[in-house]
mmCIF file of C-alpha atoms in Angstrom:
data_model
loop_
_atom_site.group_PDB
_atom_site.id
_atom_site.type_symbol
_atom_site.label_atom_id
_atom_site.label_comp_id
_atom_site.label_asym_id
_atom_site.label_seq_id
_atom_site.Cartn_x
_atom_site.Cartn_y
_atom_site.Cartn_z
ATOM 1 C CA UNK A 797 0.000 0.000 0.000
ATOM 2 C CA UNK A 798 1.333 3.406 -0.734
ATOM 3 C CA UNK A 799 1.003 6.156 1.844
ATOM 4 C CA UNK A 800 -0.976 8.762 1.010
ATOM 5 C CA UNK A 801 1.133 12.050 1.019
ATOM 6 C CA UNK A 802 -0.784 14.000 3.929
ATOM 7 C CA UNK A 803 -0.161 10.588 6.269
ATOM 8 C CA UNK A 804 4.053 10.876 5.890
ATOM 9 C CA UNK A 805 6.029 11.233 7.901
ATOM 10 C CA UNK A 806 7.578 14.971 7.123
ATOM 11 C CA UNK A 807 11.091 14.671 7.353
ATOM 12 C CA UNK A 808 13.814 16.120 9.980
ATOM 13 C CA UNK A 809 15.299 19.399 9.226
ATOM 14 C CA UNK A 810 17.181 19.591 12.357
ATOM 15 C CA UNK A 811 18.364 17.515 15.212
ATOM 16 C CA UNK A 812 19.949 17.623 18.708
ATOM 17 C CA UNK A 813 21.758 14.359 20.048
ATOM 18 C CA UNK A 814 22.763 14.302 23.722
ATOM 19 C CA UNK A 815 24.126 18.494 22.987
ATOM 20 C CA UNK A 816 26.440 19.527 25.511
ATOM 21 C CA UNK A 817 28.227 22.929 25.279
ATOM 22 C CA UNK A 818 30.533 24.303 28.128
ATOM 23 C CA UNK A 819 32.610 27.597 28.073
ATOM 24 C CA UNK A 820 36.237 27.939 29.244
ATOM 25 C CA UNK A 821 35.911 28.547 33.258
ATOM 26 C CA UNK A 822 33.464 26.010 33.708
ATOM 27 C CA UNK A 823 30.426 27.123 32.818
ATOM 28 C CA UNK A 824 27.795 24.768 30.847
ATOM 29 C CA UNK A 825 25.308 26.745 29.001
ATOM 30 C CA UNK A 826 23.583 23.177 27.425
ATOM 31 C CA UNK A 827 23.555 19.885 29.034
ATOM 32 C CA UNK A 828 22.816 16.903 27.361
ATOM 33 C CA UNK A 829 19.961 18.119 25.022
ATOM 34 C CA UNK A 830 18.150 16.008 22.396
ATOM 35 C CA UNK A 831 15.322 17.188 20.452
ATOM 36 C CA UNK A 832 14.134 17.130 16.765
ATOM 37 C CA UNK A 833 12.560 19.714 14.493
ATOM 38 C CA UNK A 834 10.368 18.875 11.361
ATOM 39 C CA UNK A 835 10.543 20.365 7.671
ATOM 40 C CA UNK A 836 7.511 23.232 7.624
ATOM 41 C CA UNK A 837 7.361 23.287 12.062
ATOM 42 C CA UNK A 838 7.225 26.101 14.247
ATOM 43 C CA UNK A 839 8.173 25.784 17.469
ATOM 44 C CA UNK A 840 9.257 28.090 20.597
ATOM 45 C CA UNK A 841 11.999 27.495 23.294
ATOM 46 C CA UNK A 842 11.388 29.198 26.571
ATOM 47 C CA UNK A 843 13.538 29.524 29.771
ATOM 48 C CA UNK A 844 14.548 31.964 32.484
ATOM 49 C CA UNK A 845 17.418 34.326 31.181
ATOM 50 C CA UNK A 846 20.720 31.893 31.234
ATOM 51 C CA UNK A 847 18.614 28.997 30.704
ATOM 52 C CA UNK A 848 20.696 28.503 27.292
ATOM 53 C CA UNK A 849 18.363 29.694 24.547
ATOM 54 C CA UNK A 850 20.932 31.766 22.766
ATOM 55 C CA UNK A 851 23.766 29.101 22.981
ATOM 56 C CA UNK A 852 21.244 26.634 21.246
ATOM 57 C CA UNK A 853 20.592 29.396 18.761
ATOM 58 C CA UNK A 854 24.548 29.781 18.215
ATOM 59 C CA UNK A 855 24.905 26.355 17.374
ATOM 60 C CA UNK A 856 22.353 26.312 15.224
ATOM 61 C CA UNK A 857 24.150 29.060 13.160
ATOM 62 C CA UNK A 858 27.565 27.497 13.675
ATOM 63 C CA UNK A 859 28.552 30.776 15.194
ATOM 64 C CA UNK A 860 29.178 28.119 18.210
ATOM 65 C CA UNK A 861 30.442 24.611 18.546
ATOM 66 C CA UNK A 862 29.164 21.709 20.619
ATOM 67 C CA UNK A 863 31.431 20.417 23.608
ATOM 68 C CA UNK A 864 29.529 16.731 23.404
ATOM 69 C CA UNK A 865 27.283 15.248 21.168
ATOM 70 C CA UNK A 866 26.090 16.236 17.603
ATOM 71 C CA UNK A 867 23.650 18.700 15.663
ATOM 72 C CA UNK A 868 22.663 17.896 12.077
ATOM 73 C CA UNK A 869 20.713 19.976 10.236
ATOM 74 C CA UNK A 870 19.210 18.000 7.069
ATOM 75 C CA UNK A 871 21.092 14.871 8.265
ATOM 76 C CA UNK A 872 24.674 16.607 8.457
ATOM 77 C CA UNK A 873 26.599 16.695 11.590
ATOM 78 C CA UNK A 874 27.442 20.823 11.694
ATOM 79 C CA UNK A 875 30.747 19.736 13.515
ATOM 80 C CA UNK A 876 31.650 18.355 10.110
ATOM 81 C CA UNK A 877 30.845 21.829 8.557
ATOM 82 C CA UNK A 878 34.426 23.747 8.136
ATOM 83 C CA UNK A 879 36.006 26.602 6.000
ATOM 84 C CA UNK A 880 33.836 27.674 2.833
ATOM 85 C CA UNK A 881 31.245 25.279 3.781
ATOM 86 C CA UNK A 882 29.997 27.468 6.529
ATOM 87 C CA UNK A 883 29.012 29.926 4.831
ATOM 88 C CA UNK A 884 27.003 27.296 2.627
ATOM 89 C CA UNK A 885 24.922 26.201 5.819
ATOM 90 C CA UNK A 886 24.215 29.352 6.798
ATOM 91 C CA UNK A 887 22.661 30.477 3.867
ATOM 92 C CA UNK A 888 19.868 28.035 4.861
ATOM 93 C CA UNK A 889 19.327 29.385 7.916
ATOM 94 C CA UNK A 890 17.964 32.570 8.095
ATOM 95 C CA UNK A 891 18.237 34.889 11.407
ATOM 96 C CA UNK A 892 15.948 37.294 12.837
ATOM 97 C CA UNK A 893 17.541 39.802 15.654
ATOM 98 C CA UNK A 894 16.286 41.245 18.641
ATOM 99 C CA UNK A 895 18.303 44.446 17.325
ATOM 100 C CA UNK A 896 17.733 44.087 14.011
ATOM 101 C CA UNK A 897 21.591 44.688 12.752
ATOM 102 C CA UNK A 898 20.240 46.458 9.559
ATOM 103 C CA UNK A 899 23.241 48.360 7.609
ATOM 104 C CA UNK A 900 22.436 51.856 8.711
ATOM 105 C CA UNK A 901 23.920 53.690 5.757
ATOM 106 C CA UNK A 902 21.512 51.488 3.074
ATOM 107 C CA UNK A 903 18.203 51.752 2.072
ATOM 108 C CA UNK A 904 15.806 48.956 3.175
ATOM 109 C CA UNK A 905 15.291 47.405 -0.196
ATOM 110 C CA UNK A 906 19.834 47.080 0.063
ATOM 111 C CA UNK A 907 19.817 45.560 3.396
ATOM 112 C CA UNK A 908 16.869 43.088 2.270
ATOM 113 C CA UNK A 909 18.578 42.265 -1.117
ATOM 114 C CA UNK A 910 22.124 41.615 0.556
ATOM 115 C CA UNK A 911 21.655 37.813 0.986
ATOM 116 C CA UNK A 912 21.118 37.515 -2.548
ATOM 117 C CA UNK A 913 24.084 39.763 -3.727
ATOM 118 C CA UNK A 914 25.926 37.277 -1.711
ATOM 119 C CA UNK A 915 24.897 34.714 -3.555
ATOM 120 C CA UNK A 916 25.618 36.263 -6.698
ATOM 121 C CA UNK A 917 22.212 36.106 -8.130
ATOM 122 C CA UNK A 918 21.384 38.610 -10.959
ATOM 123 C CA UNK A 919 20.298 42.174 -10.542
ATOM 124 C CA UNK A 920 16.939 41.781 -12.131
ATOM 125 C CA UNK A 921 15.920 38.705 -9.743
ATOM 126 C CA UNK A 922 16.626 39.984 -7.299
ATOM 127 C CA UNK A 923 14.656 43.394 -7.346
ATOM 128 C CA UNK A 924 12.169 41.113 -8.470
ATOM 129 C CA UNK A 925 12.134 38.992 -5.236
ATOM 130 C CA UNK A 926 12.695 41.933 -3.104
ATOM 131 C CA UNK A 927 9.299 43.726 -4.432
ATOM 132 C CA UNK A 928 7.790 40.664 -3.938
ATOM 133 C CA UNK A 929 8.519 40.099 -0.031
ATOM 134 C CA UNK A 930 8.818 44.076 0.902
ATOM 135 C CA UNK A 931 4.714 43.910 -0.442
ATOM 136 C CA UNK A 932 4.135 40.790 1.261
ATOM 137 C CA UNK A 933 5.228 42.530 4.607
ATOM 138 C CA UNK A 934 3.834 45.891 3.866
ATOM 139 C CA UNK A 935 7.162 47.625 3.564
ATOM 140 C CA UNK A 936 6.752 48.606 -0.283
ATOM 141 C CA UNK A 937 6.345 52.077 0.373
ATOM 142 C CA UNK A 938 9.345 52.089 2.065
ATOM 143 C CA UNK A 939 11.737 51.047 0.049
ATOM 144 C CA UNK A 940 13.777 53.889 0.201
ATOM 145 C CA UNK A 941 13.946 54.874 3.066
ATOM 146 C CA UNK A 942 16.904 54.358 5.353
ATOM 147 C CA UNK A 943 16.592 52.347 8.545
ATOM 148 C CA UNK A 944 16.962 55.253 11.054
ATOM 149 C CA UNK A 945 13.751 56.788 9.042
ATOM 150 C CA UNK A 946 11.763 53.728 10.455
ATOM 151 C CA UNK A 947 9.839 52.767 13.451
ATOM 152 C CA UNK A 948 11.044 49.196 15.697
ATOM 153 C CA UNK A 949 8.251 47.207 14.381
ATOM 154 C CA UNK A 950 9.712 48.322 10.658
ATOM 155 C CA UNK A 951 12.894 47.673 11.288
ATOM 156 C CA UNK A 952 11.878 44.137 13.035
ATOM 157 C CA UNK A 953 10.052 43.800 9.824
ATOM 158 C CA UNK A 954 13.000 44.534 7.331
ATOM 159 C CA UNK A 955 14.776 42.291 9.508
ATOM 160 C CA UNK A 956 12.702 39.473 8.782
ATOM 161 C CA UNK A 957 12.339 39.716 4.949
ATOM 162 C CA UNK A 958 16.310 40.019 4.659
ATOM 163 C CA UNK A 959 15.895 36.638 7.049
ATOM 164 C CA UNK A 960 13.085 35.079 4.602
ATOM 165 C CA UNK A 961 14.581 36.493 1.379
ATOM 166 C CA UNK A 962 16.497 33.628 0.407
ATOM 167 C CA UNK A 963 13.732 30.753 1.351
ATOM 168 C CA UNK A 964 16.341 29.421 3.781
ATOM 169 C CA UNK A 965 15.225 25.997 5.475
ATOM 170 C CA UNK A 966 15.026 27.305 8.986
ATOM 171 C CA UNK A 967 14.341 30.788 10.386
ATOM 172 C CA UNK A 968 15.765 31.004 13.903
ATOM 173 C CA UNK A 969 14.816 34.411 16.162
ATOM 174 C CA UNK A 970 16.288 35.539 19.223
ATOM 175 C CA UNK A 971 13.553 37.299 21.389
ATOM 176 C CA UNK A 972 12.486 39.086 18.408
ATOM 177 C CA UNK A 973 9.434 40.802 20.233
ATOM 178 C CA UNK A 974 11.310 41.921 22.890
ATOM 179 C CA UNK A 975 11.433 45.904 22.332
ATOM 180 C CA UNK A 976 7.525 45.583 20.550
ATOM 181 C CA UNK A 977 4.238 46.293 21.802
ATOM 182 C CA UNK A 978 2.163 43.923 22.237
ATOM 183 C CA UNK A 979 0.302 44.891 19.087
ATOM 184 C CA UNK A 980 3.383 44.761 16.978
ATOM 185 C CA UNK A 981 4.322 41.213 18.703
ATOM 186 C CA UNK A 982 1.523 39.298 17.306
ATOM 187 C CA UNK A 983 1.745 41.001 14.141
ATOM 188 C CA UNK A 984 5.277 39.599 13.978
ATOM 189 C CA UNK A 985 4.423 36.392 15.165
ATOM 190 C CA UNK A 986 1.974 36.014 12.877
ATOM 191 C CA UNK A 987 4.375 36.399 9.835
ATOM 192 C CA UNK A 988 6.651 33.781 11.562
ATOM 193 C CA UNK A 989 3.485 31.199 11.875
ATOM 194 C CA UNK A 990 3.282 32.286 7.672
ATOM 195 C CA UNK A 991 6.241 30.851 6.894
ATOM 196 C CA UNK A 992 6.162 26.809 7.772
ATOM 197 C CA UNK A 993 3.372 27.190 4.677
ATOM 198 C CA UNK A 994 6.217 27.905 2.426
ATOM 199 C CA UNK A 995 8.559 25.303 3.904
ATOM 200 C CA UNK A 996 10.662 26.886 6.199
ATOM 201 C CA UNK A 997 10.665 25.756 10.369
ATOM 202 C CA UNK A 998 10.793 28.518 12.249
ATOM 203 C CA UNK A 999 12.204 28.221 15.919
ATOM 204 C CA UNK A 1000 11.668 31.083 18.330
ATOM 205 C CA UNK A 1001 13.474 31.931 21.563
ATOM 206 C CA UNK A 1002 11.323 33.912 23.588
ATOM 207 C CA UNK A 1003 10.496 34.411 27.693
ATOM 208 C CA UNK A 1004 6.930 36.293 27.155
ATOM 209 C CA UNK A 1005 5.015 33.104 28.349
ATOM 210 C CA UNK A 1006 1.686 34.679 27.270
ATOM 211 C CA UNK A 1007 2.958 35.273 23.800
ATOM 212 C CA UNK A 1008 3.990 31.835 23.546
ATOM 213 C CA UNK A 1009 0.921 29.966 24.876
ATOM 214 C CA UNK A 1010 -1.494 32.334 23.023
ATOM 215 C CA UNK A 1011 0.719 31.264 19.799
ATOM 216 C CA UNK A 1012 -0.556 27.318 20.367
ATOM 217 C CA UNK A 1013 2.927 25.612 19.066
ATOM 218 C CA UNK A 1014 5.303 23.446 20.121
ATOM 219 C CA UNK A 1015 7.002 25.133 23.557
ATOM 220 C CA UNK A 1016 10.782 23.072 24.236
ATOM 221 C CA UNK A 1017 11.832 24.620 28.075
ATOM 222 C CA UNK A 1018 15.281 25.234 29.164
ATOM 223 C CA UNK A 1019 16.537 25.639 32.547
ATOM 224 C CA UNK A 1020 19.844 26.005 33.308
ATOM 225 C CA UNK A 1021 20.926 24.457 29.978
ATOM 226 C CA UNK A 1022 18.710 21.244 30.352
ATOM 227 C CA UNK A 1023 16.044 20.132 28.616
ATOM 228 C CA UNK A 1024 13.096 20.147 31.256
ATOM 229 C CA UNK A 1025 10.141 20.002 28.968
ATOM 230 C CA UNK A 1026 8.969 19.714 25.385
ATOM 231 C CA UNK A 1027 4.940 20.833 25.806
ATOM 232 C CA UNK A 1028 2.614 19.569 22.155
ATOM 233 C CA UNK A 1029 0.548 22.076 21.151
ATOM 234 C CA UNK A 1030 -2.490 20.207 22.394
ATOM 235 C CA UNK A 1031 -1.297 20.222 25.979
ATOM 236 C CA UNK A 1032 -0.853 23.427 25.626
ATOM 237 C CA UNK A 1033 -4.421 23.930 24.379
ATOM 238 C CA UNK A 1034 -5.845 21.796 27.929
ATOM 239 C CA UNK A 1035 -3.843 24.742 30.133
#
C-alpha cells in the first residue's frame, strides 16, 4: 500500500543528540539536550534568562560549537561543517535579531537584497524577489527609506524579509518581540506562523510566556541548559 502524502512522515530538518556545550571557566550553558525539528514546524523554546536559549541558537548558526554530542541539520553533523562550507549552511538558515543589525547607511530594499548579492544572483531577480517580499510585509512604500527613518516594528520587519529572502530551510529568532508592543508582537508572530506554509521551520526563543501559549505551538523549556520540557501544542491547548 502506498502512503498517502498528507499521512508521511515529514522529514527532519534539524536535530539535537545528547548536545552539551561548556565555556572555558566552567560554565555549561547546554547539558545533554536532544530534540528534533520537522521540515515546515514552528516551534518556541522558553527559559529563564541563562537557561541557554541563545547558545542553542549559536549552534544552530555554527557561530558556536558543541562540547559533546552532535547537531545535524538535514542529516549533516554541523561539527563536520568547516572553512567555505559554513558559509554554505548558513545560507539556509535565516536569522531574525532582537536588534535588528540592519546596515544603517543602506536603504531597506539594500539591506533586504544583501543575501542575494551574496549569492551572486542577478540584478533583475533579485529586485524582483525583493518587491515581492517588501509587499508581502507591507514595507513597499518604504523602500527607500533608510533604517533610522523607520519605526522598531519596521525595522523588526525589514529584519525578517532580509531573514526570509532567500527561502532558507530554517528561520531562527532571538527574542524578536522583545522591544515591541504587544500589538506589533503578534503582528510579527503572525508572519513567523506564515512561513512553515512555504517550507521553512521557524524556531523562536522567547520568555513572554503569554505570547507563547497564546501562539498554540510546540514550547521546548530550558533551565539552566537542560532540557526540562517539550509541551505539544495540544497540551498546551488543555492549560
Amino acid at each position: 500500500l502506498r502512503t498517502s502524502p498528507a499521512r508521511r512522515p515529514r522529514m527532519t530538518v534539524l536535530r539535537f543528540d545528547n548536545v552539551s556545550k561548556q565555556y572555558p571557566g566552567g560554565h555549561a550553558a547546554l547539558a545533554d539536550v536532544s530534540f528534533s525539528v520537522a521540515a515546515g514546524e514552528m516551534l518556541f523554546i522558553t527559559g529563564h534568562s541563562g537557561a541557554g536559549k541563545s547558545t542553542l541558537l549559536k549552534l544552530i548558526q555554527l557561530a558556536e560549537r558543541p562540547s559533546r554530542g552532535a547537531v545535524l541539520f538535514s542529516e549533516r553533523n554541523l561539527l563536520k561543517v568547516r572553512g567555505g562550507r559554513i558559509a554554505h549552511h548558513r545560507r539556509n538558515v535565516g536569522v531574525v535579531y532582537q536588534n535588528h543589525q540592519l546596515l544603517m547607511d543602506r536603504s531597506v530594499a539594500e539591506n533586504v537584497a544583501l543575501p542575494l548579492v551574496l549569492r551572486g544572483m542577478r540584478r533583475g531577480e533579485i529586485g524582483k524577489r525583493v518587491r515581492s517580499i517588501l509587499d508581502r510585509l507591507g514595507l513597499a512604500p518604504r523602500e527607500r527609506a533608510l533604517p533610522s527613518q523607520l519605526s522598531a516594528g519596521e525595522q523588526q520587519r525589514v529584519g525578517i524579509a532580509r531573514a526570509v529572502i532567500a527561502e532558507p530551510a530554517m528561520l531562527v529568532a532571538d527574542e524578536p518581540t522583545g522591544n515591541l508592543d504587544p500589538t506589533l508582537s503578534a503582528e510579527i508572530m503572525a508572519l513567523f506562523a506564515s512561513l512553515p506554509e512555504r517550507g521553512t521551520s521557524v524556531l523562536v526563543a522567547s520568555h513572554d510566556l503569554g505570547l507563547v501559549k497564546r501562539m498554540r505551538k510546540r514550547v521546548l523549556v530550558l533551565d539552566h541548559g537542560q532540557l526540562v520540557d517539550d509541551i505539544s501544542p495540544e497540551d498546551l491547548a488543555d492549560e
